[in-house]
Coordinates of C-alpha atoms and ligand atoms in Angstrom, one line a residue:
S183 CA 34.6 13.8 -126.0
M184 CA 36.6 10.7 -126.3
Q185 CA 36.5 8.7 -129.7
C186 CA 38.0 5.2 -131.0
F187 CA 41.9 6.2 -132.2
P188 CA 42.9 2.8 -134.0
G189 CA 46.6 3.8 -134.4
L190 CA 46.7 4.3 -130.9
V191 CA 45.4 1.0 -129.8
L192 CA 48.0 -0.4 -132.5
A193 CA 50.3 1.8 -130.7
L194 CA 49.7 0.9 -126.8
S195 CA 49.3 -3.0 -127.9
S196 CA 52.7 -3.1 -129.4
L197 CA 54.2 -1.0 -126.9
L198 CA 52.5 -4.0 -124.6
G199 CA 54.0 -6.9 -126.5
A200 CA 57.6 -5.1 -126.7
L201 CA 57.5 -4.8 -122.8
A202 CA 56.7 -8.3 -122.7
L203 CA 59.6 -9.4 -124.7
L204 CA 61.9 -7.0 -122.6
Q205 CA 60.1 -9.0 -119.5
L206 CA 61.1 -12.3 -121.1
S207 CA 64.6 -11.4 -121.3
L208 CA 64.9 -10.1 -118.3
Y209 CA 63.1 -12.4 -115.7
L210 CA 64.3 -15.6 -118.0
R211 CA 67.4 -15.5 -115.8
V212 CA 67.0 -13.8 -112.6
P213 CA 63.7 -13.6 -111.1
S214 CA 62.0 -10.3 -110.2
R215 CA 62.8 -9.3 -107.0
Y216 CA 59.6 -9.8 -104.7
G217 CA 58.3 -12.3 -102.5
K218 CA 60.5 -15.9 -102.2
H219 CA 63.1 -14.3 -104.9
E220 CA 64.0 -11.0 -102.8
E221 CA 67.3 -11.0 -101.0
R222 CA 66.4 -10.4 -97.7
L223 CA 68.2 -8.0 -95.3
C224 CA 69.1 -6.1 -98.6
R225 CA 66.9 -3.3 -98.5
P226 CA 65.1 -3.7 -95.3
R227 CA 63.2 0.0 -96.2
G228 CA 61.2 1.0 -99.2
R229 CA 58.7 -1.4 -98.4
L230 CA 55.0 -1.7 -97.8
P231 CA 52.7 -4.3 -96.0
A232 CA 51.5 -6.6 -99.2
R233 CA 48.1 -6.0 -98.4
C234 CA 48.5 -2.0 -99.2
A235 CA 51.3 -2.6 -101.8
W236 CA 48.5 -5.4 -103.7
F237 CA 45.7 -2.9 -103.3
L238 CA 47.6 0.4 -104.4
Q239 CA 48.9 -1.6 -107.2
E240 CA 46.2 -3.3 -108.8
L241 CA 43.7 -0.5 -107.8
P242 CA 43.9 1.3 -111.2
S243 CA 43.2 -2.0 -113.2
F244 CA 39.7 -1.9 -111.7
L245 CA 39.2 1.7 -111.5
V246 CA 39.9 2.8 -114.9
P247 CA 38.1 0.4 -117.1
A248 CA 35.1 0.8 -114.8
L249 CA 35.5 4.3 -114.8
L250 CA 35.7 4.6 -118.6
L251 CA 32.6 2.4 -118.7
A252 CA 30.6 4.4 -116.2
L253 CA 31.4 8.0 -117.8
R254 CA 31.0 7.3 -121.3
S255 CA 28.1 9.5 -122.8
P256 CA 26.0 8.6 -124.4
P257 CA 26.3 5.6 -122.6
R258 CA 27.4 2.4 -124.8
L259 CA 24.6 -0.4 -124.8
E260 CA 24.9 -2.1 -128.1
P261 CA 26.7 -4.6 -128.2
L262 CA 26.2 -6.4 -125.1
G263 CA 29.6 -8.1 -125.8
C264 CA 31.6 -5.0 -125.2
R265 CA 30.1 -4.3 -121.9
L266 CA 29.9 -8.0 -120.8
L267 CA 34.0 -8.1 -121.4
C268 CA 34.6 -5.1 -120.0
C269 CA 32.5 -6.6 -116.7
L270 CA 34.8 -9.4 -116.9
F271 CA 38.1 -7.7 -116.8
C272 CA 36.7 -5.6 -113.9
W273 CA 35.5 -8.4 -111.8
H274 CA 38.8 -10.3 -111.9
Y275 CA 40.6 -6.9 -110.7
F276 CA 37.7 -6.0 -108.3
Y277 CA 38.8 -9.8 -107.1
R278 CA 42.5 -8.8 -107.0
T279 CA 42.0 -5.2 -105.5
F280 CA 39.3 -5.7 -103.0
I281 CA 39.2 -9.4 -101.6
Y282 CA 43.1 -10.8 -102.1
P283 CA 45.0 -8.0 -100.2
F284 CA 42.9 -8.1 -97.4
F285 CA 43.6 -11.8 -96.9
T286 CA 47.2 -11.9 -98.3
R287 CA 49.6 -12.8 -95.6
G288 CA 52.5 -12.0 -97.7
R289 CA 55.5 -10.3 -96.9
P290 CA 56.1 -6.8 -97.5
F291 CA 56.4 -5.7 -101.3
P292 CA 59.5 -3.4 -102.5
L293 CA 57.9 0.3 -103.0
Q294 CA 60.0 0.4 -106.2
L295 CA 58.3 -2.6 -108.1
L296 CA 55.1 -1.2 -106.6
F297 CA 55.6 2.2 -108.4
F298 CA 56.3 0.3 -111.7
G299 CA 53.3 -2.6 -110.9
M300 CA 50.8 0.6 -110.7
L301 CA 52.2 2.2 -113.9
F302 CA 51.7 -1.1 -115.8
C303 CA 48.0 -1.5 -114.3
I304 CA 47.0 1.9 -115.5
Y305 CA 48.3 1.6 -118.7
N306 CA 46.7 -1.8 -119.4
G307 CA 43.7 -0.7 -117.5
F308 CA 43.5 1.7 -120.1
L309 CA 44.3 0.1 -123.3
Q310 CA 41.6 -3.1 -122.4
G311 CA 38.7 -0.4 -121.3
Y312 CA 39.2 2.0 -123.9
Y313 CA 39.6 -0.8 -126.6
L314 CA 36.4 -1.9 -125.1
I315 CA 34.2 0.6 -124.3
Y316 CA 35.5 2.6 -127.5
C317 CA 36.6 0.9 -130.1
A318 CA 35.6 -2.8 -130.2
E319 CA 32.6 -4.0 -132.6
Y320 CA 30.8 -7.4 -132.5
P321 CA 28.0 -8.4 -134.3
N322 CA 24.7 -8.5 -132.0
D323 CA 24.9 -12.6 -131.5
W324 CA 28.5 -12.2 -130.5
C325 CA 27.7 -14.4 -127.1
S326 CA 27.1 -17.2 -129.1
D327 CA 30.0 -17.3 -131.3
I328 CA 31.8 -20.3 -130.4
R329 CA 35.1 -17.7 -129.8
F330 CA 32.9 -15.9 -127.3
T331 CA 31.7 -19.0 -125.7
S332 CA 34.9 -21.1 -125.3
G333 CA 37.0 -18.1 -124.5
L334 CA 34.4 -17.5 -121.8
L335 CA 34.7 -20.9 -120.5
L336 CA 38.6 -20.4 -120.5
F337 CA 38.2 -17.6 -118.1
L338 CA 36.3 -18.8 -115.7
L339 CA 38.1 -21.8 -115.5
G340 CA 41.2 -20.1 -115.1
M341 CA 40.1 -17.5 -112.6
G342 CA 38.6 -20.6 -110.4
I343 CA 41.9 -22.5 -110.7
N344 CA 43.5 -19.2 -110.2
I345 CA 41.4 -18.1 -107.0
H346 CA 41.6 -21.5 -105.4
S347 CA 45.3 -21.8 -105.9
D348 CA 45.8 -18.3 -104.0
L349 CA 43.5 -20.1 -101.0
L350 CA 45.9 -22.8 -101.0
L351 CA 49.1 -20.8 -100.8
R352 CA 47.6 -18.7 -98.0
Q353 CA 46.4 -21.4 -95.9
L354 CA 49.9 -22.7 -95.6
R355 CA 50.3 -19.8 -93.5
K356 CA 49.3 -18.9 -89.9
P357 CA 48.8 -15.2 -89.6
G358 CA 51.8 -13.2 -89.2
E359 CA 54.3 -16.0 -90.3
V360 CA 56.5 -15.7 -93.5
T361 CA 58.0 -18.9 -94.1
Y362 CA 57.6 -20.6 -96.9
K363 CA 56.0 -24.6 -96.9
I364 CA 55.4 -27.2 -99.7
P365 CA 52.2 -26.3 -101.3
Q366 CA 49.5 -29.3 -101.5
G367 CA 46.4 -29.9 -102.9
G368 CA 44.4 -28.5 -105.9
L369 CA 46.4 -28.2 -109.3
F370 CA 49.5 -27.6 -106.7
T371 CA 49.7 -31.6 -107.2
Y372 CA 51.0 -31.3 -110.7
V373 CA 52.6 -27.7 -110.9
S374 CA 54.6 -25.6 -108.7
G375 CA 53.3 -22.8 -110.4
A376 CA 49.4 -23.6 -109.8
N377 CA 47.7 -20.1 -109.2
Y378 CA 49.9 -18.4 -112.4
F379 CA 48.8 -21.1 -114.5
G380 CA 45.0 -20.2 -113.9
E381 CA 45.8 -16.7 -114.4
I382 CA 47.4 -17.4 -117.6
V383 CA 44.5 -19.5 -118.9
E384 CA 42.1 -16.7 -117.6
W385 CA 43.8 -14.6 -120.0
F386 CA 44.0 -16.5 -122.8
G387 CA 40.4 -17.0 -122.3
F388 CA 39.7 -13.3 -122.1
A389 CA 42.0 -12.8 -125.2
I390 CA 39.7 -15.5 -127.3
A391 CA 36.3 -14.1 -126.0
T392 CA 37.5 -10.6 -126.9
W393 CA 39.1 -11.4 -130.2
S394 CA 41.1 -8.3 -130.2
L395 CA 45.1 -7.2 -130.5
P396 CA 44.7 -5.5 -127.0
A397 CA 43.9 -8.7 -124.9
F398 CA 46.0 -11.2 -127.1
A399 CA 48.9 -8.3 -126.3
F400 CA 48.0 -8.5 -121.9
A401 CA 47.9 -12.4 -122.3
F402 CA 51.0 -12.6 -124.1
F403 CA 52.4 -10.2 -121.5
T404 CA 50.9 -12.1 -118.5
L405 CA 52.8 -15.2 -120.0
C406 CA 56.2 -14.0 -120.3
C407 CA 55.9 -12.2 -116.9
I408 CA 54.6 -14.9 -114.4
G409 CA 55.7 -18.1 -116.7
P410 CA 59.4 -17.0 -116.1
R411 CA 58.3 -16.9 -112.4
A412 CA 56.9 -19.7 -111.9
Y413 CA 60.2 -21.6 -113.7
H414 CA 62.1 -19.8 -110.8
H415 CA 59.3 -20.8 -107.9
H416 CA 59.8 -24.1 -109.2
R417 CA 63.9 -24.1 -108.7
Y418 CA 63.5 -22.6 -105.2
Y419 CA 61.6 -25.1 -104.2
L420 CA 63.4 -28.2 -105.5
K421 CA 66.8 -26.7 -103.6
T422 CA 65.0 -25.6 -100.8
F423 CA 63.2 -28.9 -99.7
T424 CA 64.3 -32.6 -100.5
D425 CA 61.8 -33.8 -100.1
Y426 CA 59.7 -32.3 -103.2
P427 CA 57.2 -34.5 -105.5
K428 CA 59.5 -35.3 -108.4
S429 CA 57.0 -35.7 -110.9
R430 CA 55.3 -32.0 -110.1
K431 CA 56.0 -29.8 -113.1
A432 CA 57.0 -25.9 -112.9
L433 CA 53.8 -24.3 -114.8
I434 CA 52.1 -27.1 -117.5
P435 CA 50.6 -30.0 -115.9
F436 CA 52.5 -33.1 -117.3
V437 CA 54.6 -31.0 -119.5
F438 CA 57.0 -28.2 -118.6
Ligands
NDX785 N1 51.1 -7.7 -110.3 C1 50.7 -8.5 -112.2 N2 58.5 -5.1 -115.6 C2 52.7 -7.7 -110.5 C3 53.3 -7.0 -109.4 C4 55.1 -6.9 -109.6 O1 48.9 -7.9 -111.0 O2 59.3 -3.7 -114.1 C5 52.0 -8.3 -112.9 C6 50.3 -8.4 -111.5 C7 55.0 -6.3 -111.3 C8 54.0 -7.0 -112.6 C9 52.6 -7.1 -111.7 C10 54.5 -5.9 -113.9 C11 55.4 -6.3 -114.5 C12 56.8 -5.6 -113.0 C13 56.4 -6.4 -111.9 C14 57.5 -5.8 -111.1 C15 58.8 -5.5 -112.2 C16 58.2 -5.7 -113.2 C17 56.4 -4.1 -113.3 C18 52.1 -5.9 -111.7 C19 58.8 -4.7 -114.4 C20 59.3 -4.2 -116.5 C21 60.5 -4.1 -116.4 C22 58.5 -4.4 -117.9 C23 58.6 -2.7 -116.4 O3 55.9 -14.0 -98.6 P1 55.4 -14.3 -100.0 O4 54.6 -12.7 -100.7 O5 56.6 -14.6 -101.1 O6 54.2 -14.9 -99.9 C24 53.4 -15.7 -101.1 C25 52.7 -16.9 -100.9 N3 53.5 -17.8 -101.1 C26 53.5 -18.7 -99.8 N4 53.2 -19.0 -98.7 C27 53.8 -20.2 -98.2 N5 54.5 -20.8 -98.6 C28 54.9 -21.3 -100.1 N6 55.7 -22.2 -100.6 C29 54.3 -20.1 -100.6 N7 54.6 -19.6 -101.7 C30 54.0 -18.1 -102.1 O7 51.8 -16.8 -101.5 C31 52.4 -14.9 -101.5 O8 51.7 -14.0 -100.7 C32 51.2 -15.5 -102.0 C33 51.5 -15.9 -103.6 O9 52.6 -15.5 -104.4 P2 53.3 -16.0 -105.5 O10 55.0 -15.4 -105.6 O11 52.7 -17.3 -105.7 O12 52.2 -14.6 -106.4 P3 52.6 -13.1 -106.6 O13 53.9 -12.9 -107.7 O14 52.5 -12.8 -105.5 O15 51.3 -12.8 -107.3 C34 50.1 -13.0 -106.9 C35 48.8 -13.4 -107.9 C36 49.0 -14.5 -108.4 O16 47.7 -15.4 -108.5 C37 49.1 -14.2 -109.5 O17 48.5 -15.0 -110.8 C38 49.1 -12.7 -110.1 O18 48.6 -12.2 -108.3 N8 49.4 -11.8 -111.0 C39 50.8 -11.5 -110.7 C40 51.9 -10.9 -111.1 C41 51.2 -10.1 -112.5 C42 50.1 -10.8 -113.1 C43 49.3 -11.4 -112.0 C44 49.5 -10.6 -114.3 O19 50.4 -10.5 -115.1 N9 48.6 -11.1 -114.5

């Protein structure tokens, strides 16, 4: 049966870090082409309804670690920290896979990006799940360690902001509508990328709570993936709406 290979964890985490840098270099100047940054009419075919696309894309991030957790024999019962952390990861992706897609009013999503997105979710789901279930070792009182408690708090705060902001974005449209408006309320009062800010806080919280290389690599990847996207959203709004609130920042309230 499966066991922990520390070399594998190191290799996969390093590759994730390298992918993050590649992403940063690709998407700082031009945004990834989906949603408001897709050139219209360019490829009318080769897309899937947002609902199916997000469901398929994110499913492996839920399924892979959930299966690893359920199928490990003998089941890993100690320490509690490992299971709790793995459940946190699955909890986020339960939301992203089974709840978010069914309410989204987003535009059809490009198949090509869907393909890479799915590959990414398989890769990362495996890395995080495998590490937590087969490799991670925590003292039995990890749940009262300051890293675990503060990380968990950040995770929950970030998740709250992310879900709330997703909701505010969705309410900007009636069903069937695909136009863009100025987001209002919640953290959008301060930043254009409120949903992204929440997601980034969430994964850095997760990294602090797990105190592991794979989780820090994923938090860094998230920052490099959606950080630039927040900046491009911000520029899009400034260009599109002359009455866009001047004091609003791109990603980090009051700072940037
Ligand atoms: N999915 C993470 N890289 C990504 C899909 C794309 O979960 O090849 C990473 C994720 C993938 C990416 C994923 C990984 C890297 C890939 C990339 C594609 C290329 C890239 C594979 C997997 C790649 C290399 C080279 C390294 C291989 O019509 P619409 O869709 O624009 O409508 C939007 C609507 N909306 C508005 N409605 C009215 N008025 C407005 N002003 C509006 N503004 C937006 O709201 C949407 O329906 C909705 C949200 O839109 P948006 O653009 O704000 O968010 P979106 O980017 O769609 O993300 C949705 C959520 C969000 O909460 C975010 O935090 C989370 O997913 N997310 C997204 C991306 C990655 C990620 C989290 C993470 O890294 N943790």
